[in-house]
Amino acid sequence: MTSKVFHHPVQIYYEDTDHSGVVYHPNFLKYFERAREHVIDANVLAKLWQEHGLGFAVYKANMTFQDGVEFAEVCDIRTTYALDGKYKTLWRQEVWRPNAQKPAVIGDIEMVCLDNQKQLKPIPDAILASLSLTP
Amino acid sequence: MTSKVFHHPVQIYYEDTDHSGVVYHPNFLKYFERAREHVIDANVLAKLWQEHGLGFAVYKANMTFQDGVEFAEVCDIRTTYALDGKYKTLWRQEVWRPNAQKPAVIGDIEMVCLDNQKQLKPIPDAILASLSLTP
Amino acid sequence: MTSKVFHHPVQIYYEDTDHSGVVYHPNFLKYFERAREHVIDANVLAKLWQEHGLGFAVYKANMTFQDGVEFAEVCDIRTTYALDGKYKTLWRQEVWRPNAQKPAVIGDIEMVCLDNQKQLKPIPDAILASLSLTP
Amino acid sequence: MTSKVFHHPVQIYYEDTDHSGVVYHPNFLKYFERAREHVIDANVLAKLWQEHGLGFAVYKANMTFQDGVEFAEVCDIRTTYALDGKYKTLWRQEVWRPNAQKPAVIGDIEMVCLDNQKQLKPIPDAILASLSLTP
């Protein structure tokens, strides 16, 4: 079961662009992470790390770059997610420019949980609860 | 004459921190620029660049780092500015952590205008107007 | 026909890591780009952009993150590539930690050429020559 | 007593530039840190952090930006340093473009040592030794 669509705005600053005039492509992975942190709640993530040594890590990221994004634009990051077994969450995330007919960037992201020894762990209840997911 | 204080919130994401556990120090210059772009209006800057080949550039930056800033915090970037002659604007910018008694970071920034040949130009009227400054 | 393996060293600095103690995942896309610029020659790219308004852009990137990379490590970025028709080059790029048995990160990257109106163009001869590719 | 001049090369990649066509100004602080890590030895820093919880932190940075730096250039980062009492080291760092008559960027950086509670500590012997400094 896939979640509803979450919206997160990202304004494009100097830091985001490169000398070709558009956003430097690795930065879209940053916007996706920012958006996920608003979906999950960064404080839940911070607590999980400090108290349980558990982190939420990207395992796979498949990105398609369909359009350039320019300085001063405010983009809409659209996020849905689903649980896939005990260990994986799947995220579809898109970057939409203002008034666009299709996403500028599409990402399919697999997230897993790792402890501070980098061992795979089941998605913790705190994250499932924050995401309203039922295992 | 110094402007009123402008406030701009910045949330600290994974991308902002380093392995010492706090925000990586060059990133504070990014937050200061983001805050300035909200004071001036990024669209005014974009237009100035596209139509007149004029950019607003940092000439000097004096930074003092007084406290570490941590993941998931939402900081308040406080900005004031003043005009200094025809060519320079002076910006005092500070990073305030939640509930802090003093700024975590203080920056004194001198901004100038350069054309696309990197030649110094008087601060353009579009920026003076955006900043409500009288030359 | 796939190229030989190119090696490019990347040292991990503070700027590369995040508060979880390892390299922040979007940065691996940066290392891949740095490695490609050494394979192609950044000056060829710079000239192509300045004189012909042509850029070499990432169209797709499929990334798998298998291991964390730590501060102060010097990694080996291993790159091979092949031409796929007139419009596409395919790049397999890997991040190898010192003494590792498998890559920490694997990327499959599709690169295309765009003009400054963001229109798709055949891979220019200057790049084919730099890559010793025969169309 | 000021150290001899250390040289560290930095190549400018896409990631370094912004849409104005030159290096984004906060990135110069990154290059200065990279250069310092080669002067001190990043492995000494990594060990100090892992075994003693001690970090080497920027307390002040005074930057002057005199010239823009462009894509594909290989700059020379020139570094000298001196000890100032038990708690501070002072670093003069400059960015030189190829064939330049003057530095593009000048930085005066004060570095201190902090423990993992962010308390000021005397510069540790491991760093003094690495820098060939006598207290």
Coordinates of C-alpha atoms in Angstrom, one line a residue:
Chain A
M1 CA 0.0 0.0 0.0
T2 CA 1.4 3.3 -1.1
S3 CA 1.2 6.5 1.1
K4 CA -0.6 9.7 0.0
V5 CA 1.6 12.3 -1.7
F6 CA 3.6 14.6 0.5
H7 CA 4.7 18.0 -0.8
H8 CA 7.9 19.8 0.3
P9 CA 9.0 23.1 -1.3
V10 CA 12.7 23.7 -2.2
Q11 CA 13.9 27.1 -3.3
I12 CA 16.9 27.0 -5.6
Y13 CA 19.9 29.1 -4.3
Y14 CA 23.3 29.9 -5.8
E15 CA 24.7 26.9 -3.8
D16 CA 22.4 24.6 -5.8
T17 CA 23.4 25.6 -9.3
D18 CA 26.6 25.0 -11.3
H19 CA 28.3 26.9 -14.2
S20 CA 26.0 25.3 -16.8
G21 CA 23.2 27.4 -15.3
V22 CA 21.1 24.7 -13.8
V23 CA 21.0 22.7 -10.6
Y24 CA 24.0 20.4 -10.1
H25 CA 22.5 16.8 -10.4
P26 CA 23.7 15.3 -7.1
N27 CA 21.8 18.0 -5.3
F28 CA 18.5 16.4 -6.2
L29 CA 19.4 13.5 -3.8
K30 CA 19.7 16.2 -1.1
Y31 CA 16.2 17.5 -1.8
F32 CA 14.8 14.0 -1.6
E33 CA 16.4 13.5 1.7
R34 CA 15.2 16.8 3.1
A35 CA 11.7 15.8 2.0
R36 CA 11.9 12.4 3.6
E37 CA 13.0 14.0 6.8
H38 CA 9.9 16.1 6.9
V39 CA 7.8 13.0 6.1
I40 CA 9.4 11.0 8.9
D41 CA 10.2 13.9 11.3
A42 CA 13.9 14.7 11.7
N43 CA 13.6 14.6 15.5
V44 CA 12.5 11.0 15.3
L45 CA 15.6 10.3 13.2
A46 CA 17.9 12.2 15.6
K47 CA 16.5 10.4 18.6
L48 CA 16.8 7.0 16.9
W49 CA 20.5 7.7 16.2
Q50 CA 21.4 9.2 19.6
E51 CA 19.5 6.6 21.7
H52 CA 19.6 3.5 19.6
G53 CA 22.5 4.0 17.3
L54 CA 20.2 3.3 14.4
G55 CA 20.3 5.2 11.1
F56 CA 18.1 5.3 8.1
A57 CA 20.2 4.7 5.0
V58 CA 19.9 4.8 1.2
Y59 CA 20.5 1.4 -0.3
K60 CA 19.6 2.1 -3.8
A61 CA 18.7 5.2 -5.8
N62 CA 17.6 5.2 -9.4
M63 CA 17.4 8.7 -10.8
T64 CA 16.1 10.1 -14.1
F65 CA 16.9 13.7 -15.0
Q66 CA 14.4 15.0 -17.5
D67 CA 14.7 18.8 -17.2
G68 CA 17.1 21.4 -15.8
V69 CA 16.0 23.4 -12.8
E70 CA 17.1 27.1 -12.5
F71 CA 18.1 29.6 -9.9
A72 CA 15.3 31.2 -7.8
E73 CA 12.7 28.6 -8.8
V74 CA 10.7 27.1 -6.0
C75 CA 10.2 23.4 -6.7
D76 CA 7.7 21.0 -5.3
I77 CA 9.2 17.7 -4.1
R78 CA 6.5 15.1 -4.2
T79 CA 7.0 12.0 -2.1
T80 CA 5.2 8.7 -1.7
Y81 CA 6.4 5.6 0.0
A82 CA 5.5 2.0 0.8
L83 CA 6.9 -0.8 3.1
D84 CA 8.5 -3.8 1.4
G85 CA 9.0 -6.6 3.9
K86 CA 10.5 -6.0 7.3
Y87 CA 13.8 -4.4 6.1
K88 CA 13.0 -2.1 3.2
T89 CA 10.9 1.0 2.4
L90 CA 10.5 2.1 -1.2
W91 CA 10.2 5.8 -2.0
R92 CA 9.1 7.5 -5.2
Q93 CA 10.2 11.1 -5.2
E94 CA 9.9 13.7 -7.9
V95 CA 11.0 17.3 -8.4
W96 CA 8.4 19.5 -10.0
R97 CA 9.3 22.9 -11.4
P98 CA 6.7 25.7 -11.2
N99 CA 3.9 25.1 -13.7
A100 CA 5.6 22.0 -15.2
Q101 CA 3.7 19.3 -17.1
K102 CA 6.0 16.5 -16.0
P103 CA 8.6 16.0 -13.2
A104 CA 12.1 17.4 -13.9
V105 CA 13.7 14.6 -11.9
I106 CA 12.3 11.2 -10.8
G107 CA 13.9 9.1 -8.1
D108 CA 13.1 5.6 -6.8
I109 CA 14.9 5.2 -3.5
E110 CA 15.2 2.1 -1.3
M111 CA 15.8 2.9 2.3
V112 CA 17.0 0.4 5.0
C113 CA 18.0 0.6 8.6
L114 CA 21.6 0.1 9.8
D115 CA 23.0 0.1 13.3
N116 CA 26.3 1.8 14.1
Q117 CA 28.2 -1.3 13.1
K118 CA 26.5 -0.9 9.6
Q119 CA 24.5 -4.1 10.2
L120 CA 21.0 -4.4 8.6
K121 CA 18.1 -4.1 11.1
P122 CA 14.3 -4.3 10.7
I123 CA 12.7 -1.0 10.2
P124 CA 12.2 0.2 13.8
D125 CA 8.7 0.8 15.2
A126 CA 9.5 4.5 15.7
I127 CA 9.9 4.9 12.0
L128 CA 6.9 2.7 11.1
A129 CA 4.8 4.8 13.5
S130 CA 6.1 8.0 12.1
L131 CA 5.2 6.8 8.6
S132 CA 1.8 5.2 9.7
L133 CA 3.0 1.9 8.3
T134 CA 1.8 -1.5 9.5
P135 CA 4.3 -4.3 9.1
Chain B
M1 CA 21.6 53.6 8.8
T2 CA 21.2 50.0 9.6
S3 CA 18.1 48.0 8.5
K4 CA 15.7 46.3 10.8
V5 CA 16.5 42.6 11.7
F6 CA 15.3 40.0 9.2
H7 CA 14.7 36.5 10.3
H8 CA 15.1 33.4 8.1
P9 CA 14.7 29.8 9.4
V10 CA 17.2 27.1 8.4
Q11 CA 16.6 23.4 9.3
I12 CA 19.8 21.3 9.7
Y13 CA 19.7 18.2 7.5
Y14 CA 22.2 15.3 7.1
E15 CA 23.8 17.3 4.2
D16 CA 24.7 20.1 6.6
T17 CA 26.7 18.1 9.2
D18 CA 30.0 16.3 9.2
H19 CA 31.5 13.3 11.0
S20 CA 32.3 15.4 14.1
G21 CA 28.5 15.6 14.6
V22 CA 27.9 19.3 14.0
V23 CA 27.4 21.6 11.0
Y24 CA 30.4 21.8 8.7
H25 CA 31.7 25.3 9.0
P26 CA 31.6 26.5 5.3
N27 CA 27.8 25.8 5.3
F28 CA 27.1 28.8 7.5
L29 CA 28.2 31.0 4.5
K30 CA 25.4 29.2 2.5
Y31 CA 22.8 30.0 5.1
F32 CA 23.9 33.6 5.1
E33 CA 23.5 33.7 1.4
R34 CA 20.0 32.1 1.5
A35 CA 19.0 34.7 4.0
R36 CA 20.2 37.5 1.9
E37 CA 18.3 36.2 -1.1
H38 CA 15.1 36.3 0.9
V39 CA 15.9 39.9 2.0
I40 CA 16.7 41.1 -1.5
D41 CA 14.3 38.7 -3.4
A42 CA 16.0 36.0 -5.5
N43 CA 13.9 37.0 -8.5
V44 CA 15.4 40.5 -8.5
L45 CA 18.8 38.9 -8.4
A46 CA 17.9 36.4 -11.2
K47 CA 16.6 39.2 -13.4
L48 CA 19.6 41.4 -12.8
W49 CA 21.8 38.6 -13.9
Q50 CA 19.9 37.6 -16.9
E51 CA 19.0 41.1 -18.2
H52 CA 22.0 43.1 -17.1
G53 CA 24.8 40.6 -16.5
L54 CA 25.2 42.0 -13.0
G55 CA 25.9 39.8 -10.0
F56 CA 25.9 40.5 -6.3
A57 CA 29.2 39.1 -4.9
V58 CA 30.8 38.6 -1.6
Y59 CA 34.0 40.7 -1.3
K60 CA 34.9 40.0 2.4
A61 CA 33.5 37.6 5.0
N62 CA 34.7 37.7 8.6
M63 CA 33.3 34.7 10.5
T64 CA 33.4 33.8 14.2
F65 CA 32.3 30.3 15.1
Q66 CA 31.2 30.2 18.8
D67 CA 29.1 27.1 19.1
G68 CA 28.4 23.9 17.2
V69 CA 25.0 23.4 15.5
E70 CA 23.4 19.9 15.5
F71 CA 21.2 17.8 13.2
A72 CA 17.5 18.5 13.1
E73 CA 17.8 21.9 14.8
V74 CA 15.9 24.8 13.2
C75 CA 18.1 27.9 13.5
D76 CA 17.2 31.5 13.1
I77 CA 19.4 33.4 10.7
R78 CA 19.3 37.1 11.7
T79 CA 20.3 39.7 9.2
T80 CA 20.8 43.4 9.2
Y81 CA 22.5 45.5 6.5
A82 CA 23.6 49.0 5.6
L83 CA 24.9 50.9 2.6
D84 CA 28.5 52.0 2.6
G85 CA 29.1 54.4 -0.2
K86 CA 28.0 53.7 -3.8
Y87 CA 29.8 50.3 -4.2
K88 CA 29.4 48.4 -0.9
T89 CA 26.7 47.0 1.3
L90 CA 27.7 45.7 4.8
W91 CA 25.8 42.8 6.3
R92 CA 25.8 41.5 9.8
Q93 CA 24.4 38.0 9.9
E94 CA 24.1 35.6 12.8
V95 CA 23.1 32.0 13.3
W96 CA 20.9 31.4 16.5
R97 CA 20.2 27.9 17.7
P98 CA 16.9 27.3 19.4
N99 CA 16.8 28.9 22.9
A100 CA 20.3 30.1 22.6
Q101 CA 21.7 33.0 24.7
K102 CA 24.2 34.1 22.1
P103 CA 24.7 33.5 18.4
A104 CA 26.4 30.2 17.3
V105 CA 28.1 32.0 14.4
I106 CA 28.6 35.7 13.5
G107 CA 29.4 36.9 10.1
D108 CA 30.3 40.4 8.8
I109 CA 29.9 40.3 5.0
E110 CA 30.8 43.0 2.5
M111 CA 28.8 42.7 -0.8
V112 CA 29.7 44.4 -4.0
C113 CA 28.2 44.3 -7.6
L114 CA 30.2 42.9 -10.5
D115 CA 29.4 42.8 -14.1
N116 CA 30.0 39.6 -16.2
Q117 CA 33.6 40.9 -16.9
K118 CA 34.1 40.9 -13.1
Q119 CA 34.3 44.7 -13.0
L120 CA 33.1 46.6 -10.0
K121 CA 29.8 48.5 -10.5
P122 CA 27.8 50.8 -8.3
I123 CA 25.0 49.0 -6.4
P124 CA 22.2 48.9 -9.0
D125 CA 18.9 50.7 -8.3
A126 CA 17.0 47.4 -8.4
I127 CA 18.9 46.2 -5.4
L128 CA 18.7 49.5 -3.6
A129 CA 15.0 49.5 -4.1
S130 CA 14.7 45.9 -3.0
L131 CA 16.6 46.8 0.2
S132 CA 14.8 50.2 0.7
L133 CA 18.2 51.9 0.7
T134 CA 18.7 55.5 -0.3
P135 CA 22.1 56.2 -1.8
Chain C
M1 CA 32.9 -2.3 -26.7
T2 CA 33.8 -1.3 -23.2
S3 CA 36.8 0.8 -22.4
K4 CA 39.6 -0.2 -20.2
V5 CA 39.3 0.6 -16.4
F6 CA 40.3 4.1 -15.4
H7 CA 41.4 4.8 -11.8
H8 CA 40.9 8.1 -10.0
P9 CA 41.8 8.5 -6.3
V10 CA 39.5 10.5 -4.0
Q11 CA 40.5 11.4 -0.5
I12 CA 37.7 11.8 2.0
Y13 CA 37.7 15.1 3.8
Y14 CA 35.4 16.6 6.6
E15 CA 33.2 18.1 3.8
D16 CA 32.4 14.6 2.5
T17 CA 31.1 13.0 5.7
D18 CA 27.9 13.6 7.7
H19 CA 27.0 13.2 11.3
S20 CA 26.4 9.4 10.9
G21 CA 30.2 9.2 10.5
V22 CA 30.4 8.1 6.9
V23 CA 30.3 9.8 3.5
Y24 CA 27.0 11.5 2.7
H25 CA 25.5 9.5 -0.2
P26 CA 24.9 12.2 -2.8
N27 CA 28.7 12.9 -2.7
F28 CA 29.4 9.7 -4.6
L29 CA 27.8 11.2 -7.6
K30 CA 30.4 14.0 -7.3
Y31 CA 33.3 11.6 -7.2
F32 CA 31.9 9.9 -10.3
E33 CA 31.7 13.2 -12.1
R34 CA 35.3 14.1 -11.1
A35 CA 36.5 10.7 -12.4
R36 CA 34.7 11.3 -15.7
E37 CA 36.2 14.7 -16.1
H38 CA 39.7 13.1 -15.8
V39 CA 38.8 10.4 -18.3
I40 CA 37.4 13.0 -20.8
D41 CA 39.6 15.9 -19.9
A42 CA 37.9 18.9 -18.2
N43 CA 39.5 21.3 -20.7
V44 CA 37.7 19.6 -23.6
L45 CA 34.5 19.9 -21.6
A46 CA 35.2 23.6 -20.8
K47 CA 36.0 24.4 -24.4
L48 CA 32.9 22.5 -25.7
W49 CA 30.8 24.6 -23.4
Q50 CA 32.4 28.0 -24.1
E51 CA 32.7 27.6 -27.9
H52 CA 29.8 25.4 -28.8
G53 CA 27.3 25.8 -25.9
L54 CA 27.3 22.0 -25.5
G55 CA 27.2 20.3 -22.2
F56 CA 27.6 16.7 -21.1
A57 CA 24.7 15.8 -18.8
V58 CA 23.6 12.9 -16.6
Y59 CA 20.3 11.5 -17.9
K60 CA 20.1 8.4 -15.7
A61 CA 22.0 7.3 -12.6
N62 CA 21.4 4.0 -10.9
M63 CA 23.2 3.8 -7.6
T64 CA 23.8 0.9 -5.1
F65 CA 25.3 1.7 -1.7
Q66 CA 26.9 -1.4 -0.3
D67 CA 29.3 0.0 2.4
G68 CA 30.0 3.2 4.3
V69 CA 33.2 5.1 3.5
E70 CA 35.0 6.9 6.3
F71 CA 37.0 10.1 6.9
A72 CA 40.6 10.1 5.7
E73 CA 40.3 7.1 3.5
V74 CA 41.7 7.4 0.0
C75 CA 39.2 5.6 -2.3
D76 CA 39.8 4.3 -5.9
I77 CA 37.1 5.4 -8.3
R78 CA 37.0 2.8 -11.1
T79 CA 35.4 3.8 -14.4
T80 CA 34.6 2.1 -17.7
Y81 CA 32.4 3.3 -20.5
A82 CA 30.9 2.4 -23.8
L83 CA 29.0 4.2 -26.6
D84 CA 25.3 3.3 -27.0
G85 CA 24.1 4.7 -30.4
K86 CA 24.8 8.3 -31.4
Y87 CA 23.3 10.0 -28.4
K88 CA 24.3 8.0 -25.3
T89 CA 27.3 6.9 -23.4
L90 CA 27.0 4.3 -20.6
W91 CA 29.3 4.5 -17.6
R92 CA 29.9 1.9 -15.0
Q93 CA 31.6 3.6 -12.0
E94 CA 32.6 2.1 -8.7
V95 CA 34.0 3.4 -5.4
W96 CA 36.6 1.1 -3.8
R97 CA 37.7 1.6 -0.2
P98 CA 41.4 0.7 0.6
N99 CA 41.8 -3.1 0.7
A100 CA 38.1 -3.8 0.0
Q101 CA 36.9 -7.1 -1.5
K102 CA 33.9 -5.4 -3.2
P103 CA 32.9 -1.9 -4.3
A104 CA 31.4 0.3 -1.6
V105 CA 29.2 2.0 -4.2
I106 CA 28.2 1.0 -7.8
G107 CA 26.8 3.5 -10.3
D108 CA 25.5 3.0 -13.8
I109 CA 25.3 6.4 -15.4
E110 CA 23.9 7.4 -18.8
M111 CA 25.4 10.5 -20.2
V112 CA 23.9 12.6 -23.1
C113 CA 24.8 15.9 -24.8
L114 CA 22.6 18.9 -24.5
D115 CA 22.9 22.3 -26.1
N116 CA 22.3 25.5 -24.1
Q117 CA 18.6 25.2 -25.0
K118 CA 18.6 21.8 -23.3
Q119 CA 18.1 20.0 -26.6
L120 CA 19.5 16.6 -27.1
K121 CA 22.5 16.5 -29.5
P122 CA 24.7 13.6 -30.9
I123 CA 27.8 13.0 -28.8
P124 CA 30.2 15.6 -30.3
D125 CA 33.4 14.4 -32.1
A126 CA 35.6 16.2 -29.5
I127 CA 34.2 13.9 -26.8
L128 CA 34.3 10.8 -29.0
A129 CA 38.0 11.6 -29.7
S130 CA 38.8 12.2 -26.1
L131 CA 37.2 8.9 -25.2
S132 CA 38.8 7.0 -28.2
L133 CA 35.3 6.0 -29.3
T134 CA 34.2 5.2 -32.9
P135 CA 30.6 5.9 -33.7
Chain D
M1 CA 57.6 31.7 13.9
T2 CA 55.8 31.0 10.7
S3 CA 56.1 27.7 8.8
K4 CA 57.3 27.4 5.3
V5 CA 54.8 27.6 2.5
F6 CA 52.9 24.4 1.7
H7 CA 51.3 23.8 -1.7
H8 CA 48.2 21.8 -2.4
P9 CA 46.6 21.6 -5.9
V10 CA 42.8 21.8 -6.3
Q11 CA 41.1 21.1 -9.6
I12 CA 37.8 23.0 -10.1
Y13 CA 34.9 20.6 -11.1
Y14 CA 31.2 21.2 -11.9
E15 CA 30.4 20.8 -8.2
D16 CA 32.6 23.8 -7.3
T17 CA 30.9 26.4 -9.6
D18 CA 27.6 28.1 -9.5
H19 CA 25.4 29.7 -12.2
S20 CA 27.4 32.9 -12.2
G21 CA 30.1 30.9 -13.9
V22 CA 32.7 30.9 -11.1
V23 CA 33.5 29.0 -7.9
Y24 CA 30.8 29.4 -5.2
H25 CA 32.5 31.4 -2.4
P26 CA 31.9 29.0 0.6
N27 CA 33.8 26.3 -1.3
F28 CA 37.1 28.1 -0.7
L29 CA 36.8 27.3 2.9
K30 CA 36.6 23.6 1.8
Y31 CA 39.8 23.9 -0.1
F32 CA 41.5 25.5 2.8
E33 CA 40.5 22.6 5.0
R34 CA 41.6 20.1 2.5
A35 CA 45.0 21.8 2.4
R36 CA 45.3 21.9 6.2
E37 CA 44.5 18.1 6.3
H38 CA 47.4 17.5 4.0
V39 CA 49.7 19.7 6.1
I40 CA 48.6 18.0 9.4
D41 CA 47.9 14.5 8.0
A42 CA 44.3 13.5 7.9
N43 CA 45.2 10.2 9.7
V44 CA 46.5 12.0 12.7
L45 CA 43.2 14.0 12.8
A46 CA 41.1 10.8 12.4
K47 CA 43.1 9.0 15.2
L48 CA 42.8 12.1 17.5
W49 CA 39.1 12.1 17.0
Q50 CA 38.5 8.3 17.4
E51 CA 40.9 7.7 20.3
H52 CA 40.7 11.0 22.2
G53 CA 37.5 12.6 21.1
L54 CA 39.5 15.7 20.1
G55 CA 38.7 17.8 17.0
F56 CA 40.5 20.6 15.3
A57 CA 38.0 23.4 14.7
V58 CA 37.8 26.7 13.0
Y59 CA 37.2 29.5 15.4
K60 CA 37.6 32.5 13.1
A61 CA 37.9 32.9 9.4
N62 CA 38.5 36.2 7.7
M63 CA 38.2 35.9 3.9
T64 CA 38.8 38.3 1.0
F65 CA 37.6 37.4 -2.4
Q66 CA 39.7 39.2 -5.1
D67 CA 39.0 37.2 -8.2
G68 CA 36.7 34.6 -9.6
V69 CA 37.9 31.1 -10.3
E70 CA 36.7 29.1 -13.2
F71 CA 35.8 25.5 -14.2
A72 CA 38.7 23.2 -15.1
E73 CA 41.4 25.4 -13.5
V74 CA 43.9 23.8 -11.3
C75 CA 44.6 26.2 -8.4
D76 CA 47.4 26.2 -6.0
I77 CA 46.4 26.5 -2.3
R78 CA 49.3 28.1 -0.4
T79 CA 49.4 27.6 3.3
T80 CA 51.5 28.8 6.2
Y81 CA 50.8 28.6 9.9
A82 CA 52.1 29.6 13.3
L83 CA 51.4 28.7 16.9
D84 CA 49.8 31.5 19.0
G85 CA 49.9 30.5 22.7
K86 CA 48.8 27.0 23.9
Y87 CA 45.3 27.1 22.4
K88 CA 45.5 28.7 19.0
T89 CA 47.1 28.2 15.6
L90 CA 47.0 30.9 13.0
W91 CA 46.8 29.9 9.3
R92 CA 47.3 32.2 6.3
Q93 CA 45.8 30.4 3.3
E94 CA 45.6 31.6 -0.3
V95 CA 44.0 30.4 -3.6
W96 CA 46.2 31.1 -6.6
R97 CA 44.8 30.6 -10.1
P98 CA 47.2 29.4 -12.9
N99 CA 49.7 32.2 -13.9
A100 CA 48.1 34.7 -11.5
Q101 CA 49.9 37.8 -10.2
K102 CA 48.0 37.9 -6.9
P103 CA 45.9 35.4 -4.9
A104 CA 42.2 35.0 -5.9
V105 CA 41.2 34.4 -2.3
I106 CA 43.0 35.1 1.0
G107 CA 42.0 33.6 4.3
D108 CA 43.2 34.1 7.8
I109 CA 42.0 31.2 9.9
E110 CA 42.2 30.6 13.6
M111 CA 42.1 26.9 14.6
V112 CA 41.5 25.6 18.1
C113 CA 41.0 22.2 19.7
L114 CA 37.7 21.1 21.2
D115 CA 36.8 17.9 22.9
N116 CA 33.5 16.1 22.2
Q117 CA 31.8 18.3 24.8
K118 CA 32.9 21.3 22.7
Q119 CA 35.3 22.4 25.5
L120 CA 38.5 24.3 24.5
K121 CA 41.7 22.2 25.0
P122 CA 45.4 23.0 24.5
I123 CA 46.6 22.0 21.0
P124 CA 47.5 18.3 21.5
D125 CA 51.1 17.1 21.1
A126 CA 50.1 14.9 18.2
I127 CA 49.2 18.0 16.2
L128 CA 52.2 20.0 17.4
A129 CA 54.4 17.2 16.3
S130 CA 52.7 16.8 12.9
L131 CA 53.1 20.6 12.4
S132 CA 56.7 20.6 13.8
L133 CA 55.7 23.3 16.3
T134 CA 57.3 23.8 19.6
P135 CA 55.0 25.2 22.3

